[in-house]
């Protein structure tokens, strides 16, 4: 059995309810800081786009539902950019972006990049990853990632300071700089990116890992873990 979250509607209310419920489970247990446990952590880089239906589907149906059980065994890096392009006419000139799904997607990518940056800058370290996964999951479920970010920031319980950082970032050149940095990271992996979302395990892309991540993300993680596997690895969902 694979993980599926049935989308009753792509409204803000559905997103807020979903993420609020999930966040109680995720944030109630801080990520393990035990040095031995951290030796058995898989790095997962997710290259995605805010308006890509495949990205929405994977984050909502694969990453978020399995995160609660996998959170102590994965370190997730979210990279909103995808198949966009970026350039500027001079070293100090403004960045120009062209996104696969138009200007709205560029705004969504920037908003999520700002949210990720603000969480890392302002929230408690042990909550960085669960808050980022929750917020991005909320925005992707809402179906309007660009405008949903400020609302999702409140729904997942970000501090007033962090929410202000997000709002200030979205309205400033920092948003462009963050998105450009994501573009550099994406192009260093593949130029152009072949598929969105692209999931990279431990810094190395492989088609085998990519295909398995799209089909059954928990199974992929369980296969790469070498010891002390979480209970999800013995469940039907990670075996099929």
XYZ file of C-alpha atoms in Angstrom:
240
model
C 0.000 0.000 0.000
C 1.382 3.373 -0.961
C 0.741 6.630 0.871
C -2.047 8.746 -0.550
C -3.603 11.896 0.832
C -6.911 12.508 -0.850
C -7.330 16.164 -1.745
C -10.874 17.082 -0.835
C -10.263 20.604 -2.097
C -7.370 22.868 -2.920
C -8.520 25.564 -0.570
C -6.598 27.337 2.123
C -8.882 25.799 4.776
C -8.012 22.248 3.746
C -4.328 23.077 3.764
C -4.467 24.742 7.162
C -6.368 21.877 8.787
C -4.066 19.269 7.254
C -0.846 20.935 8.300
C -2.077 21.875 11.763
C -2.931 18.240 12.474
C 0.318 16.928 11.074
C 2.378 19.502 12.923
C 1.109 18.281 16.277
C 2.656 14.915 15.538
C 5.872 16.191 14.040
C 6.665 19.008 16.419
C 5.760 17.127 19.579
C 8.970 15.144 19.286
C 12.165 17.048 18.554
C 14.553 15.433 16.107
C 17.103 13.224 17.788
C 20.416 14.844 18.573
C 22.034 11.587 19.635
C 25.412 11.331 17.900
C 25.056 7.620 17.214
C 21.613 8.085 15.655
C 22.865 10.890 13.443
C 25.370 8.521 11.851
C 22.443 6.745 10.224
C 20.859 9.745 8.498
C 20.098 9.928 4.768
C 20.472 13.307 3.047
C 17.523 14.010 0.763
C 17.638 16.961 -1.655
C 14.326 17.816 -3.299
C 14.452 19.968 -6.449
C 10.922 21.103 -7.238
C 8.608 23.848 -8.534
C 5.813 25.528 -6.634
C 3.193 25.122 -9.393
C 4.290 21.753 -10.771
C 1.531 19.171 -10.312
C 4.078 16.352 -9.975
C 5.881 18.324 -7.263
C 2.618 18.957 -5.432
C 1.642 15.301 -5.690
C 4.998 13.995 -4.450
C 5.335 16.379 -1.516
C 1.723 15.906 -0.368
C 1.444 12.143 -1.000
C 4.985 10.889 -0.356
C 7.122 13.262 1.712
C 4.649 14.673 4.234
C 2.793 11.438 5.160
C 6.033 9.501 5.728
C 7.980 12.308 7.381
C 6.760 11.692 10.926
C 8.243 8.188 10.968
C 11.334 9.000 8.913
C 12.268 12.369 10.417
C 15.086 11.023 12.604
C 16.606 9.208 9.639
C 16.478 11.871 6.929
C 17.847 15.367 6.480
C 15.703 17.135 3.903
C 16.872 20.076 1.784
C 14.102 21.737 -0.209
C 15.173 23.592 -3.368
C 12.334 25.452 -5.116
C 13.442 26.340 -8.655
C 12.984 23.386 -11.010
C 13.240 24.057 -14.742
C 13.370 27.825 -14.362
C 16.196 29.936 -15.782
C 17.902 32.974 -14.288
C 20.326 35.628 -15.463
C 21.256 39.268 -15.014
C 22.735 41.787 -17.411
C 25.536 42.845 -15.080
C 27.157 41.640 -11.876
C 25.114 44.076 -9.803
C 21.996 44.181 -11.972
C 18.613 42.748 -10.974
C 17.974 39.042 -11.467
C 15.652 38.002 -14.278
C 13.743 34.715 -13.952
C 11.691 32.640 -16.350
C 9.701 29.841 -14.725
C 8.164 26.816 -16.420
C 4.651 27.709 -15.258
C 4.938 31.459 -15.591
C 5.395 34.459 -13.279
C 3.049 33.020 -10.639
C 5.404 30.094 -10.189
C 8.377 32.432 -9.858
C 6.512 34.234 -7.080
C 5.698 30.923 -5.431
C 9.304 29.736 -5.664
C 10.519 33.004 -4.141
C 7.964 32.874 -1.341
C 8.963 29.341 -0.393
C 12.663 30.176 -0.618
C 12.023 33.102 1.733
C 10.108 30.894 4.152
C 12.878 28.292 4.238
C 15.486 30.987 4.805
C 13.453 32.670 7.552
C 12.869 29.406 9.411
C 16.578 28.629 9.328
C 17.379 32.146 10.539
C 14.844 32.503 13.330
C 13.352 29.253 14.628
C 14.877 26.760 17.066
C 17.379 24.496 15.298
C 15.602 21.264 16.210
C 12.434 22.550 14.546
C 13.969 23.743 11.264
C 13.271 20.620 9.238
C 9.759 19.779 10.494
C 8.647 23.378 10.101
C 10.022 23.592 6.553
C 8.404 20.305 5.516
C 5.113 21.339 7.099
C 5.053 24.803 5.574
C 5.962 23.656 2.074
C 3.455 20.797 2.356
C 0.778 23.296 3.336
C 1.590 25.653 0.462
C 1.678 22.853 -2.108
C -1.639 21.461 -0.903
C -3.272 24.878 -1.093
C -2.757 24.959 -4.861
C -1.724 28.626 -4.684
C 1.834 28.330 -3.333
C 2.764 31.958 -3.879
C -0.079 33.472 -1.894
C -0.459 30.597 0.586
C 2.959 30.948 2.212
C 2.083 33.772 4.641
C -1.101 31.942 5.683
C 0.710 28.630 6.021
C 3.386 30.310 8.121
C 0.743 31.134 10.689
C -0.953 27.733 10.441
C 2.212 25.774 11.231
C 2.981 27.957 14.213
C 5.890 30.097 13.062
C 6.816 32.882 15.445
C 5.772 36.461 14.794
C 9.416 37.287 14.133
C 9.759 34.538 11.529
C 6.538 35.528 9.785
C 7.759 39.113 9.554
C 11.069 37.905 8.108
C 9.135 36.032 5.430
C 6.990 39.039 4.528
C 10.002 41.352 4.429
C 11.968 38.884 2.297
C 9.193 38.429 -0.261
C 9.068 42.194 -0.785
C 12.840 42.646 -1.082
C 15.778 41.773 -3.374
C 16.642 38.979 -0.914
C 13.916 36.864 -2.519
C 15.649 37.208 -5.897
C 19.034 36.356 -4.406
C 17.685 33.265 -2.646
C 15.980 32.038 -5.812
C 19.137 32.692 -7.840
C 21.127 30.629 -5.338
C 18.603 27.814 -5.765
C 19.061 28.156 -9.514
C 22.826 27.807 -9.165
C 22.393 24.711 -6.995
C 19.910 23.195 -9.436
C 22.073 23.873 -12.487
C 25.077 22.373 -10.715
C 23.093 19.144 -10.458
C 21.582 19.077 -13.965
C 21.277 21.786 -16.583
C 18.487 21.702 -17.471
C 16.760 19.599 -14.828
C 15.326 16.509 -16.538
C 12.327 15.917 -14.297
C 10.490 17.827 -11.579
C 10.607 16.921 -8.787
C 14.097 15.468 -8.744
C 15.076 13.659 -5.544
C 18.771 13.188 -4.770
C 20.067 10.814 -2.110
C 23.291 11.603 -0.245
C 24.341 14.171 -2.824
C 24.440 11.755 -5.768
C 21.739 11.576 -8.443
C 20.774 8.204 -9.855
C 17.831 7.257 -12.045
C 17.184 4.202 -9.888
C 16.802 6.306 -6.748
C 14.743 8.900 -8.615
C 12.271 6.351 -9.950
C 11.896 4.642 -6.583
C 11.476 7.954 -4.751
C 8.583 8.882 -7.024
C 6.913 5.479 -6.560
C 7.602 4.787 -2.888
C 9.758 7.243 -0.950
C 9.717 5.313 2.369
C 10.934 2.175 0.625
C 13.846 4.089 -0.912
C 14.910 5.508 2.450
C 14.587 2.140 4.167
C 16.768 0.548 1.497
C 19.540 3.075 2.154
C 19.439 2.833 5.933
C 22.052 0.485 7.366
C 20.950 0.129 10.988
C 18.157 0.889 13.436
C 15.451 1.183 10.827
C 12.156 2.813 11.849
C 8.994 0.739 12.086
C 7.764 2.050 8.746
C 10.462 -0.056 7.091
C 8.735 -3.262 8.134
C 5.283 -2.065 7.143
C 3.451 -2.964 3.970
C 3.823 0.569 2.628
C 7.624 0.310 2.505
C 7.633 -3.188 1.062
C 5.405 -2.751 -1.985
